[in-house]
Amino acid sequence: SAACIAPSTTGRSGSHGNNSAACIAPKPTRPPLERQAHPAAFPSQTVDPNERQDETIRQQKRALLKRKIAHERSESERKEKEQVEPFEELRKKRAKLRKSHRVALQGQQDPETDYWTEHKGQGTARPTERVYPEGCKRQMYPTGAAATHPAAEDLRQWAEHGCPVDTGRQWTLEQIKAAL
């Protein structure tokens, strides 16, 4: 049965906005879950309590599997992070060892040896003077050590007469205008 409430003093009652008495109907009750049918899954039959229990077990197993997968992922990420951190630490340690070894080797060197002033460059290959013919200052002309090179004669001819280049046939005036 429905219970009725008297009109409110504010002039409003419920969501209707009128001053009449509002009736509140009791909530409908549903049968217990064991006896209730699943119309979407089983349109023409009711659910057996054993099937419901099997479904609950499957859901629990799925939830457990999801938790295991999430845990394994977090563990693998943690292990990966742990592998990267020791690598960086070892790299820094090796760099410090290399530096200390280098400093020790420098400490064993003779302090009187100065490599910048000790070696005077007394090698056998000495640069020769660059001699150009009268009025020729082109960079192609072989001078110094290049003058004794096997291709020095070709370089000399190219410097005096130009380099032979095959650029194809002569362009016509129409080709030149089209290129511009």
PDB file of C-alpha atoms in Angstrom:
ATOM      1  CA  SER A   1       0.000   0.000   0.000  1.00  0.00           C
ATOM      2  CA  ALA A   2       1.117   3.564  -0.642  1.00  0.00           C
ATOM      3  CA  ALA A   3       1.824   6.059   2.136  1.00  0.00           C
ATOM      4  CA  CYS A   4       0.731   9.641   1.608  1.00  0.00           C
ATOM      5  CA  ILE A   5       2.491  12.738   2.920  1.00  0.00           C
ATOM      6  CA  ALA A   6       0.757  16.050   3.691  1.00  0.00           C
ATOM      7  CA  PRO A   7       1.629  19.124   1.624  1.00  0.00           C
ATOM      8  CA  SER A   8       4.770  20.999   2.664  1.00  0.00           C
ATOM      9  CA  THR A   9       4.772  24.427   4.241  1.00  0.00           C
ATOM     10  CA  THR A  10       6.932  25.905   1.504  1.00  0.00           C
ATOM     11  CA  GLY A  11       4.284  25.429  -1.090  1.00  0.00           C
ATOM     12  CA  ARG A  12       6.218  22.711  -2.885  1.00  0.00           C
ATOM     13  CA  SER A  13       5.796  19.016  -2.645  1.00  0.00           C
ATOM     14  CA  GLY A  14       8.018  16.601  -4.478  1.00  0.00           C
ATOM     15  CA  SER A  15       8.989  17.320  -8.046  1.00  0.00           C
ATOM     16  CA  HIS A  16       5.437  18.112  -9.246  1.00  0.00           C
ATOM     17  CA  GLY A  17       5.379  21.659  -7.936  1.00  0.00           C
ATOM     18  CA  ASN A  18       1.751  21.469  -6.726  1.00  0.00           C
ATOM     19  CA  ASN A  19       0.413  21.619  -3.201  1.00  0.00           C
ATOM     20  CA  SER A  20      -1.336  18.275  -3.232  1.00  0.00           C
ATOM     21  CA  ALA A  21      -0.286  15.434  -0.998  1.00  0.00           C
ATOM     22  CA  ALA A  22       2.515  13.277  -2.409  1.00  0.00           C
ATOM     23  CA  CYS A  23       2.179   9.527  -2.330  1.00  0.00           C
ATOM     24  CA  ILE A  24       5.236   7.339  -1.955  1.00  0.00           C
ATOM     25  CA  ALA A  25       4.969   3.802  -3.230  1.00  0.00           C
ATOM     26  CA  PRO A  26       7.023   1.072  -1.553  1.00  0.00           C
ATOM     27  CA  LYS A  27      10.018  -0.309  -3.455  1.00  0.00           C
ATOM     28  CA  PRO A  28       9.264  -3.489  -5.320  1.00  0.00           C
ATOM     29  CA  THR A  29      10.989  -6.541  -3.924  1.00  0.00           C
ATOM     30  CA  ARG A  30      12.875  -8.951  -6.143  1.00  0.00           C
ATOM     31  CA  PRO A  31      13.117 -12.672  -5.652  1.00  0.00           C
ATOM     32  CA  PRO A  32      16.417 -14.007  -4.269  1.00  0.00           C
ATOM     33  CA  LEU A  33      19.254 -14.328  -6.809  1.00  0.00           C
ATOM     34  CA  GLU A  34      19.203 -18.114  -6.832  1.00  0.00           C
ATOM     35  CA  ARG A  35      15.649 -18.143  -8.224  1.00  0.00           C
ATOM     36  CA  GLN A  36      15.960 -15.121 -10.531  1.00  0.00           C
ATOM     37  CA  ALA A  37      16.350 -15.816 -14.248  1.00  0.00           C
ATOM     38  CA  HIS A  38      18.930 -14.214 -16.564  1.00  0.00           C
ATOM     39  CA  PRO A  39      16.819 -13.170 -19.556  1.00  0.00           C
ATOM     40  CA  ALA A  40      19.824 -12.044 -21.638  1.00  0.00           C
ATOM     41  CA  ALA A  41      21.867 -15.204 -21.118  1.00  0.00           C
ATOM     42  CA  PHE A  42      19.037 -17.735 -20.904  1.00  0.00           C
ATOM     43  CA  PRO A  43      15.912 -16.260 -22.469  1.00  0.00           C
ATOM     44  CA  SER A  44      13.647 -19.276 -21.995  1.00  0.00           C
ATOM     45  CA  GLN A  45      14.943 -20.963 -18.841  1.00  0.00           C
ATOM     46  CA  THR A  46      15.998 -20.163 -15.297  1.00  0.00           C
ATOM     47  CA  VAL A  47      19.594 -20.411 -14.056  1.00  0.00           C
ATOM     48  CA  ASP A  48      20.603 -23.508 -12.216  1.00  0.00           C
ATOM     49  CA  PRO A  49      22.316 -22.745  -8.855  1.00  0.00           C
ATOM     50  CA  ASN A  50      25.261 -24.970  -9.895  1.00  0.00           C
ATOM     51  CA  GLU A  51      25.733 -22.977 -13.110  1.00  0.00           C
ATOM     52  CA  ARG A  52      25.660 -19.756 -11.100  1.00  0.00           C
ATOM     53  CA  GLN A  53      28.318 -21.153  -8.779  1.00  0.00           C
ATOM     54  CA  ASP A  54      30.424 -22.202 -11.796  1.00  0.00           C
ATOM     55  CA  GLU A  55      30.105 -18.690 -13.246  1.00  0.00           C
ATOM     56  CA  THR A  56      31.167 -17.181  -9.919  1.00  0.00           C
ATOM     57  CA  ILE A  57      34.205 -19.471  -9.811  1.00  0.00           C
ATOM     58  CA  ARG A  58      35.125 -18.493 -13.405  1.00  0.00           C
ATOM     59  CA  GLN A  59      34.845 -14.801 -12.494  1.00  0.00           C
ATOM     60  CA  GLN A  60      37.047 -15.324  -9.439  1.00  0.00           C
ATOM     61  CA  LYS A  61      39.630 -17.160 -11.558  1.00  0.00           C
ATOM     62  CA  ARG A  62      39.612 -14.338 -14.148  1.00  0.00           C
ATOM     63  CA  ALA A  63      40.089 -11.743 -11.412  1.00  0.00           C
ATOM     64  CA  LEU A  64      42.939 -13.768  -9.912  1.00  0.00           C
ATOM     65  CA  LEU A  65      44.584 -14.102 -13.340  1.00  0.00           C
ATOM     66  CA  LYS A  66      44.298 -10.353 -13.924  1.00  0.00           C
ATOM     67  CA  ARG A  67      45.949  -9.676 -10.563  1.00  0.00           C
ATOM     68  CA  LYS A  68      48.758 -12.133 -11.382  1.00  0.00           C
ATOM     69  CA  ILE A  69      49.373 -10.510 -14.773  1.00  0.00           C
ATOM     70  CA  ALA A  70      49.439  -7.033 -13.222  1.00  0.00           C
ATOM     71  CA  HIS A  71      51.863  -8.267 -10.550  1.00  0.00           C
ATOM     72  CA  GLU A  72      54.120  -9.893 -13.155  1.00  0.00           C
ATOM     73  CA  ARG A  73      54.158  -6.706 -15.214  1.00  0.00           C
ATOM     74  CA  SER A  74      55.093  -4.591 -12.226  1.00  0.00           C
ATOM     75  CA  GLU A  75      57.791  -7.119 -11.253  1.00  0.00           C
ATOM     76  CA  SER A  76      59.276  -7.148 -14.765  1.00  0.00           C
ATOM     77  CA  GLU A  77      59.304  -3.332 -14.840  1.00  0.00           C
ATOM     78  CA  ARG A  78      60.991  -3.261 -11.430  1.00  0.00           C
ATOM     79  CA  LYS A  79      63.612  -5.822 -12.516  1.00  0.00           C
ATOM     80  CA  GLU A  80      64.267  -3.899 -15.726  1.00  0.00           C
ATOM     81  CA  LYS A  81      64.781  -0.735 -13.709  1.00  0.00           C
ATOM     82  CA  GLU A  82      67.119  -2.586 -11.341  1.00  0.00           C
ATOM     83  CA  GLN A  83      69.166  -3.833 -14.312  1.00  0.00           C
ATOM     84  CA  VAL A  84      69.583  -0.317 -15.730  1.00  0.00           C
ATOM     85  CA  GLU A  85      70.667   1.250 -12.437  1.00  0.00           C
ATOM     86  CA  PRO A  86      73.570  -1.173 -11.777  1.00  0.00           C
ATOM     87  CA  PHE A  87      74.755  -0.721 -15.359  1.00  0.00           C
ATOM     88  CA  GLU A  88      75.005   3.045 -14.862  1.00  0.00           C
ATOM     89  CA  GLU A  89      76.738   2.561 -11.528  1.00  0.00           C
ATOM     90  CA  LEU A  90      79.251   0.148 -13.089  1.00  0.00           C
ATOM     91  CA  ARG A  91      79.879   2.506 -16.006  1.00  0.00           C
ATOM     92  CA  LYS A  92      80.690   5.343 -13.602  1.00  0.00           C
ATOM     93  CA  LYS A  93      82.922   3.041 -11.553  1.00  0.00           C
ATOM     94  CA  ARG A  94      84.834   1.957 -14.687  1.00  0.00           C
ATOM     95  CA  ALA A  95      85.275   5.600 -15.722  1.00  0.00           C
ATOM     96  CA  LYS A  96      86.759   6.435 -12.311  1.00  0.00           C
ATOM     97  CA  LEU A  97      89.124   3.451 -12.541  1.00  0.00           C
ATOM     98  CA  ARG A  98      90.258   4.499 -16.028  1.00  0.00           C
ATOM     99  CA  LYS A  99      90.934   8.019 -14.816  1.00  0.00           C
ATOM    100  CA  SER A 100      92.892   6.857 -11.776  1.00  0.00           C
ATOM    101  CA  HIS A 101      94.944   4.526 -14.028  1.00  0.00           C
ATOM    102  CA  ARG A 102      95.633   7.387 -16.462  1.00  0.00           C
ATOM    103  CA  VAL A 103      96.703   9.697 -13.626  1.00  0.00           C
ATOM    104  CA  ALA A 104      99.008   6.957 -12.257  1.00  0.00           C
ATOM    105  CA  LEU A 105     100.643   6.522 -15.673  1.00  0.00           C
ATOM    106  CA  GLN A 106     101.160  10.266 -15.984  1.00  0.00           C
ATOM    107  CA  GLY A 107     102.765  10.277 -12.535  1.00  0.00           C
ATOM    108  CA  GLN A 108     105.313   7.649 -13.708  1.00  0.00           C
ATOM    109  CA  GLN A 109     106.486   9.805 -16.630  1.00  0.00           C
ATOM    110  CA  ASP A 110     109.777  11.633 -16.443  1.00  0.00           C
ATOM    111  CA  PRO A 111     108.952  15.200 -15.352  1.00  0.00           C
ATOM    112  CA  GLU A 112     111.940  16.560 -17.291  1.00  0.00           C
ATOM    113  CA  THR A 113     110.581  15.375 -20.659  1.00  0.00           C
ATOM    114  CA  ASP A 114     108.728  18.071 -22.549  1.00  0.00           C
ATOM    115  CA  TYR A 115     107.407  16.683 -25.802  1.00  0.00           C
ATOM    116  CA  TRP A 116     106.737  20.134 -27.203  1.00  0.00           C
ATOM    117  CA  THR A 117     110.375  21.225 -27.052  1.00  0.00           C
ATOM    118  CA  GLU A 118     112.198  17.852 -27.142  1.00  0.00           C
ATOM    119  CA  HIS A 119     111.347  16.936 -30.722  1.00  0.00           C
ATOM    120  CA  LYS A 120     112.799  19.302 -33.275  1.00  0.00           C
ATOM    121  CA  GLY A 121     111.381  17.636 -36.393  1.00  0.00           C
ATOM    122  CA  GLN A 122     114.645  16.263 -37.773  1.00  0.00           C
ATOM    123  CA  GLY A 123     112.928  13.907 -40.246  1.00  0.00           C
ATOM    124  CA  THR A 124     114.372  12.991 -43.672  1.00  0.00           C
ATOM    125  CA  ALA A 125     111.509  14.403 -45.770  1.00  0.00           C
ATOM    126  CA  ARG A 126     112.046  18.127 -45.907  1.00  0.00           C
ATOM    127  CA  PRO A 127     109.749  20.486 -47.788  1.00  0.00           C
ATOM    128  CA  THR A 128     111.226  21.909 -50.946  1.00  0.00           C
ATOM    129  CA  GLU A 129     110.902  25.481 -52.067  1.00  0.00           C
ATOM    130  CA  ARG A 130     107.914  26.370 -54.205  1.00  0.00           C
ATOM    131  CA  VAL A 131     109.213  27.635 -57.522  1.00  0.00           C
ATOM    132  CA  TYR A 132     106.725  29.019 -60.061  1.00  0.00           C
ATOM    133  CA  PRO A 133     107.564  29.908 -63.661  1.00  0.00           C
ATOM    134  CA  GLU A 134     107.611  33.609 -64.553  1.00  0.00           C
ATOM    135  CA  GLY A 135     104.107  35.125 -64.109  1.00  0.00           C
ATOM    136  CA  CYS A 136     102.379  31.825 -63.101  1.00  0.00           C
ATOM    137  CA  LYS A 137     100.820  31.711 -59.661  1.00  0.00           C
ATOM    138  CA  ARG A 138      98.049  29.150 -60.280  1.00  0.00           C
ATOM    139  CA  GLN A 139      97.358  26.569 -57.605  1.00  0.00           C
ATOM    140  CA  MET A 140      97.285  23.735 -60.146  1.00  0.00           C
ATOM    141  CA  TYR A 141     100.990  24.231 -60.962  1.00  0.00           C
ATOM    142  CA  PRO A 142     103.028  21.546 -59.123  1.00  0.00           C
ATOM    143  CA  THR A 143     105.636  22.941 -56.748  1.00  0.00           C
ATOM    144  CA  GLY A 144     107.566  21.544 -53.806  1.00  0.00           C
ATOM    145  CA  ALA A 145     107.135  17.791 -53.297  1.00  0.00           C
ATOM    146  CA  ALA A 146     104.351  17.688 -55.939  1.00  0.00           C
ATOM    147  CA  ALA A 147     106.935  18.598 -58.602  1.00  0.00           C
ATOM    148  CA  THR A 148     108.536  15.142 -58.127  1.00  0.00           C
ATOM    149  CA  HIS A 149     105.225  13.252 -58.343  1.00  0.00           C
ATOM    150  CA  PRO A 150     104.744  10.913 -61.352  1.00  0.00           C
ATOM    151  CA  ALA A 151     101.723  12.975 -62.513  1.00  0.00           C
ATOM    152  CA  ALA A 152     103.590  16.289 -62.161  1.00  0.00           C
ATOM    153  CA  GLU A 153     103.961  16.719 -65.949  1.00  0.00           C
ATOM    154  CA  ASP A 154     100.198  16.343 -66.501  1.00  0.00           C
ATOM    155  CA  LEU A 155      99.519  18.834 -63.689  1.00  0.00           C
ATOM    156  CA  ARG A 156     101.984  21.272 -65.220  1.00  0.00           C
ATOM    157  CA  GLN A 157     100.261  21.058 -68.663  1.00  0.00           C
ATOM    158  CA  TRP A 158      96.814  21.498 -67.139  1.00  0.00           C
ATOM    159  CA  ALA A 159      98.041  24.539 -65.173  1.00  0.00           C
ATOM    160  CA  GLU A 160      99.452  26.162 -68.317  1.00  0.00           C
ATOM    161  CA  HIS A 161      96.849  25.172 -70.930  1.00  0.00           C
ATOM    162  CA  GLY A 162      93.748  24.249 -68.861  1.00  0.00           C
ATOM    163  CA  CYS A 163      92.172  20.929 -67.970  1.00  0.00           C
ATOM    164  CA  PRO A 164      90.605  18.899 -70.773  1.00  0.00           C
ATOM    165  CA  VAL A 165      86.925  18.346 -69.992  1.00  0.00           C
ATOM    166  CA  ASP A 166      84.309  16.573 -72.118  1.00  0.00           C
ATOM    167  CA  THR A 167      81.003  18.343 -71.448  1.00  0.00           C
ATOM    168  CA  GLY A 168      79.208  17.006 -74.518  1.00  0.00           C
ATOM    169  CA  ARG A 169      78.246  18.885 -77.687  1.00  0.00           C
ATOM    170  CA  GLN A 170      77.868  22.666 -77.819  1.00  0.00           C
ATOM    171  CA  TRP A 171      74.539  24.066 -76.681  1.00  0.00           C
ATOM    172  CA  THR A 172      72.319  25.814 -79.196  1.00  0.00           C
ATOM    173  CA  LEU A 173      70.986  29.299 -78.522  1.00  0.00           C
ATOM    174  CA  GLU A 174      67.472  27.852 -77.969  1.00  0.00           C
ATOM    175  CA  GLN A 175      68.810  25.417 -75.320  1.00  0.00           C
ATOM    176  CA  ILE A 176      70.596  28.241 -73.477  1.00  0.00           C
ATOM    177  CA  LYS A 177      67.417  30.396 -73.477  1.00  0.00           C
ATOM    178  CA  ALA A 178      65.308  27.419 -72.277  1.00  0.00           C
ATOM    179  CA  ALA A 179      67.783  26.768 -69.445  1.00  0.00           C
ATOM    180  CA  LEU A 180      67.557  30.364 -68.277  1.00  0.00           C
TER     181      LEU A 180
END
